[in-house]
């Protein structure tokens, strides 16, 4: 599965929530014996590093589960260690973020794409990728791109509408975010009441919304108010895309 869409559309947020849901479901179904810690790790989250090579990417896989890697180890040795450890740990879901950083048209990019294909065949896990507008990148071009496109379902993320029929999906997301807040003096229902303002402020982009509320919450903790108000939200400066939408430049 490939989650794609424009920047700040909530791709990483969706990826992490899928991982969290999978982890919680696994924990409920397979509780550890009394007095013992979890011996399995059902979810792995990997961030593709800038200019990734096959070796740097497989090293990220190793780092996630704390697999010791030395500079003398070859890519093959690290890959074997990763496949063995991930299988033993019971990894069922592998989340790979920033997949648009890969370019199979280059030699290193092609080798990295081949590594991912090799891992999908050696690991008994579902792979979910996320990246910015991957259909417009070299990732879907050429032989390797065709292999990826033929193996994955594409899910496009975009700005959430304020209304969809009788539902209000954007308000529902705001409610879920507010329920996760741990502010002593925040009144439940405050943020959903500002849903129209928040939608206009963020253009419906989940990434911008979570950044806005997170920053307002941090400010509320540091200044001791422990609550989020509309004034506090308005004081937060967002990413350039959101600010440009909210305060468009005037024509001269």
PDB file of C-alpha atoms in Angstrom, residues 9-122:
ATOM      1  CA  UNK A   9      -1.991  16.292   3.829  1.00  0.00           C
ATOM      2  CA  UNK A  10      -1.604  13.995   6.839  1.00  0.00           C
ATOM      3  CA  UNK A  11       0.268  11.079   5.259  1.00  0.00           C
ATOM      4  CA  UNK A  12       2.670  10.552   8.148  1.00  0.00           C
ATOM      5  CA  UNK A  13      -0.163  11.073  10.641  1.00  0.00           C
ATOM      6  CA  UNK A  14      -2.187   8.384   8.872  1.00  0.00           C
ATOM      7  CA  UNK A  15       0.820   6.065   8.762  1.00  0.00           C
ATOM      8  CA  UNK A  16       1.522   6.437  12.485  1.00  0.00           C
ATOM      9  CA  UNK A  17      -2.132   5.946  13.409  1.00  0.00           C
ATOM     10  CA  UNK A  18      -2.282   2.747  11.360  1.00  0.00           C
ATOM     11  CA  UNK A  19       0.824   1.554  13.170  1.00  0.00           C
ATOM     12  CA  UNK A  20      -0.637   2.459  16.550  1.00  0.00           C
ATOM     13  CA  UNK A  21      -3.920   0.665  15.784  1.00  0.00           C
ATOM     14  CA  UNK A  22      -2.026  -2.433  14.666  1.00  0.00           C
ATOM     15  CA  UNK A  23       0.175  -2.403  17.764  1.00  0.00           C
ATOM     16  CA  UNK A  24      -2.785  -2.003  20.148  1.00  0.00           C
ATOM     17  CA  UNK A  25      -4.784  -4.728  18.386  1.00  0.00           C
ATOM     18  CA  UNK A  26      -1.810  -7.081  18.612  1.00  0.00           C
ATOM     19  CA  UNK A  27      -1.306  -6.274  22.309  1.00  0.00           C
ATOM     20  CA  UNK A  28      -4.958  -6.975  23.097  1.00  0.00           C
ATOM     21  CA  UNK A  29      -4.879 -10.260  21.184  1.00  0.00           C
ATOM     22  CA  UNK A  30      -1.510 -11.373  22.550  1.00  0.00           C
ATOM     23  CA  UNK A  31      -1.085 -10.025  26.105  1.00  0.00           C
ATOM     24  CA  UNK A  32       2.291 -10.812  27.668  1.00  0.00           C
ATOM     25  CA  UNK A  33       2.411 -13.273  30.570  1.00  0.00           C
ATOM     26  CA  UNK A  34       2.231 -11.661  34.034  1.00  0.00           C
ATOM     27  CA  UNK A  35       5.546 -10.173  35.094  1.00  0.00           C
ATOM     28  CA  UNK A  36       7.093 -10.254  31.615  1.00  0.00           C
ATOM     29  CA  UNK A  37       7.646  -7.571  29.003  1.00  0.00           C
ATOM     30  CA  UNK A  38       6.479  -7.667  25.397  1.00  0.00           C
ATOM     31  CA  UNK A  39       8.679 -10.050  23.426  1.00  0.00           C
ATOM     32  CA  UNK A  40       7.248  -9.062  20.045  1.00  0.00           C
ATOM     33  CA  UNK A  41       7.326  -5.866  18.006  1.00  0.00           C
ATOM     34  CA  UNK A  42       4.412  -6.007  15.557  1.00  0.00           C
ATOM     35  CA  UNK A  43       5.157  -2.653  13.871  1.00  0.00           C
ATOM     36  CA  UNK A  44       8.331  -1.085  12.457  1.00  0.00           C
ATOM     37  CA  UNK A  45       8.552   2.549  11.315  1.00  0.00           C
ATOM     38  CA  UNK A  46      11.400   3.469   8.972  1.00  0.00           C
ATOM     39  CA  UNK A  47      12.224   6.933   7.630  1.00  0.00           C
ATOM     40  CA  UNK A  48      14.050   6.945   4.289  1.00  0.00           C
ATOM     41  CA  UNK A  49      17.160   9.100   4.839  1.00  0.00           C
ATOM     42  CA  UNK A  50      18.057  11.827   2.307  1.00  0.00           C
ATOM     43  CA  UNK A  51      20.256  10.467  -0.470  1.00  0.00           C
ATOM     44  CA  UNK A  52      19.568   6.946   0.769  1.00  0.00           C
ATOM     45  CA  UNK A  53      21.702   4.069  -0.416  1.00  0.00           C
ATOM     46  CA  UNK A  54      20.786   0.441   0.064  1.00  0.00           C
ATOM     47  CA  UNK A  55      23.217   0.180   2.993  1.00  0.00           C
ATOM     48  CA  UNK A  56      22.060   3.336   4.779  1.00  0.00           C
ATOM     49  CA  UNK A  57      18.429   2.250   4.425  1.00  0.00           C
ATOM     50  CA  UNK A  58      18.991  -1.258   5.762  1.00  0.00           C
ATOM     51  CA  UNK A  59      20.964   0.321   8.597  1.00  0.00           C
ATOM     52  CA  UNK A  60      17.833   2.336   9.458  1.00  0.00           C
ATOM     53  CA  UNK A  61      15.911  -0.961   9.617  1.00  0.00           C
ATOM     54  CA  UNK A  62      18.543  -2.314  11.991  1.00  0.00           C
ATOM     55  CA  UNK A  63      18.567   0.806  14.160  1.00  0.00           C
ATOM     56  CA  UNK A  64      14.797   0.657  14.688  1.00  0.00           C
ATOM     57  CA  UNK A  65      15.038  -2.646  16.597  1.00  0.00           C
ATOM     58  CA  UNK A  66      18.439  -1.922  18.084  1.00  0.00           C
ATOM     59  CA  UNK A  67      20.304  -4.493  15.993  1.00  0.00           C
ATOM     60  CA  UNK A  68      24.060  -3.924  16.474  1.00  0.00           C
ATOM     61  CA  UNK A  69      25.730  -2.784  13.252  1.00  0.00           C
ATOM     62  CA  UNK A  70      29.456  -2.191  12.806  1.00  0.00           C
ATOM     63  CA  UNK A  71      31.165  -0.275  10.021  1.00  0.00           C
ATOM     64  CA  UNK A  72      32.838  -3.478   8.874  1.00  0.00           C
ATOM     65  CA  UNK A  73      29.551  -5.250   8.209  1.00  0.00           C
ATOM     66  CA  UNK A  74      28.501  -5.584   4.581  1.00  0.00           C
ATOM     67  CA  UNK A  75      25.048  -4.756   3.308  1.00  0.00           C
ATOM     68  CA  UNK A  76      24.319  -8.474   2.934  1.00  0.00           C
ATOM     69  CA  UNK A  77      25.306  -9.167   6.544  1.00  0.00           C
ATOM     70  CA  UNK A  78      23.108  -6.345   7.846  1.00  0.00           C
ATOM     71  CA  UNK A  79      20.200  -7.487   5.665  1.00  0.00           C
ATOM     72  CA  UNK A  80      20.475 -11.058   6.960  1.00  0.00           C
ATOM     73  CA  UNK A  81      20.543  -9.784  10.566  1.00  0.00           C
ATOM     74  CA  UNK A  82      17.509  -7.554   9.929  1.00  0.00           C
ATOM     75  CA  UNK A  83      15.463 -10.305   8.290  1.00  0.00           C
ATOM     76  CA  UNK A  84      16.286 -12.754  11.089  1.00  0.00           C
ATOM     77  CA  UNK A  85      15.553 -10.306  13.910  1.00  0.00           C
ATOM     78  CA  UNK A  86      12.373  -8.898  12.358  1.00  0.00           C
ATOM     79  CA  UNK A  87      11.029 -12.415  11.832  1.00  0.00           C
ATOM     80  CA  UNK A  88      11.923 -13.457  15.383  1.00  0.00           C
ATOM     81  CA  UNK A  89      10.361 -10.263  16.790  1.00  0.00           C
ATOM     82  CA  UNK A  90       7.117 -10.949  14.923  1.00  0.00           C
ATOM     83  CA  UNK A  91       7.033  -7.732  12.882  1.00  0.00           C
ATOM     84  CA  UNK A  92       3.766  -7.782  10.949  1.00  0.00           C
ATOM     85  CA  UNK A  93       3.653  -4.245   9.571  1.00  0.00           C
ATOM     86  CA  UNK A  94       6.547  -2.263   8.086  1.00  0.00           C
ATOM     87  CA  UNK A  95       5.891   1.456   7.602  1.00  0.00           C
ATOM     88  CA  UNK A  96       8.324   3.257   5.267  1.00  0.00           C
ATOM     89  CA  UNK A  97       7.970   7.053   5.237  1.00  0.00           C
ATOM     90  CA  UNK A  98       9.400   9.640   2.806  1.00  0.00           C
ATOM     91  CA  UNK A  99       9.498   7.058   0.000  1.00  0.00           C
ATOM     92  CA  UNK A 100       9.604   9.883  -2.577  1.00  0.00           C
ATOM     93  CA  UNK A 101      13.261  10.378  -1.667  1.00  0.00           C
ATOM     94  CA  UNK A 102      14.120   7.275  -3.684  1.00  0.00           C
ATOM     95  CA  UNK A 103      15.038   7.688  -7.341  1.00  0.00           C
ATOM     96  CA  UNK A 104      15.337   4.321  -9.143  1.00  0.00           C
ATOM     97  CA  UNK A 105      16.789   6.091 -12.185  1.00  0.00           C
ATOM     98  CA  UNK A 106      20.108   6.500 -10.362  1.00  0.00           C
ATOM     99  CA  UNK A 107      22.431   3.621  -9.545  1.00  0.00           C
ATOM    100  CA  UNK A 108      22.117   4.021  -5.770  1.00  0.00           C
ATOM    101  CA  UNK A 109      18.366   4.579  -6.039  1.00  0.00           C
ATOM    102  CA  UNK A 110      17.933   1.430  -8.122  1.00  0.00           C
ATOM    103  CA  UNK A 111      19.911  -0.607  -5.600  1.00  0.00           C
ATOM    104  CA  UNK A 112      17.799   0.791  -2.761  1.00  0.00           C
ATOM    105  CA  UNK A 113      14.570  -0.045  -4.595  1.00  0.00           C
ATOM    106  CA  UNK A 114      15.874  -3.575  -5.172  1.00  0.00           C
ATOM    107  CA  UNK A 115      16.610  -3.867  -1.451  1.00  0.00           C
ATOM    108  CA  UNK A 116      13.027  -2.956  -0.548  1.00  0.00           C
ATOM    109  CA  UNK A 117      11.703  -5.503  -3.058  1.00  0.00           C
ATOM    110  CA  UNK A 118      14.012  -8.117  -1.525  1.00  0.00           C
ATOM    111  CA  UNK A 119      12.754  -7.295   1.975  1.00  0.00           C
ATOM    112  CA  UNK A 120       9.099  -7.620   0.926  1.00  0.00           C
ATOM    113  CA  UNK A 121       9.866 -11.155  -0.238  1.00  0.00           C
ATOM    114  CA  UNK A 122      11.905 -12.177   2.803  1.00  0.00           C
TER     115      UNK A 122
END
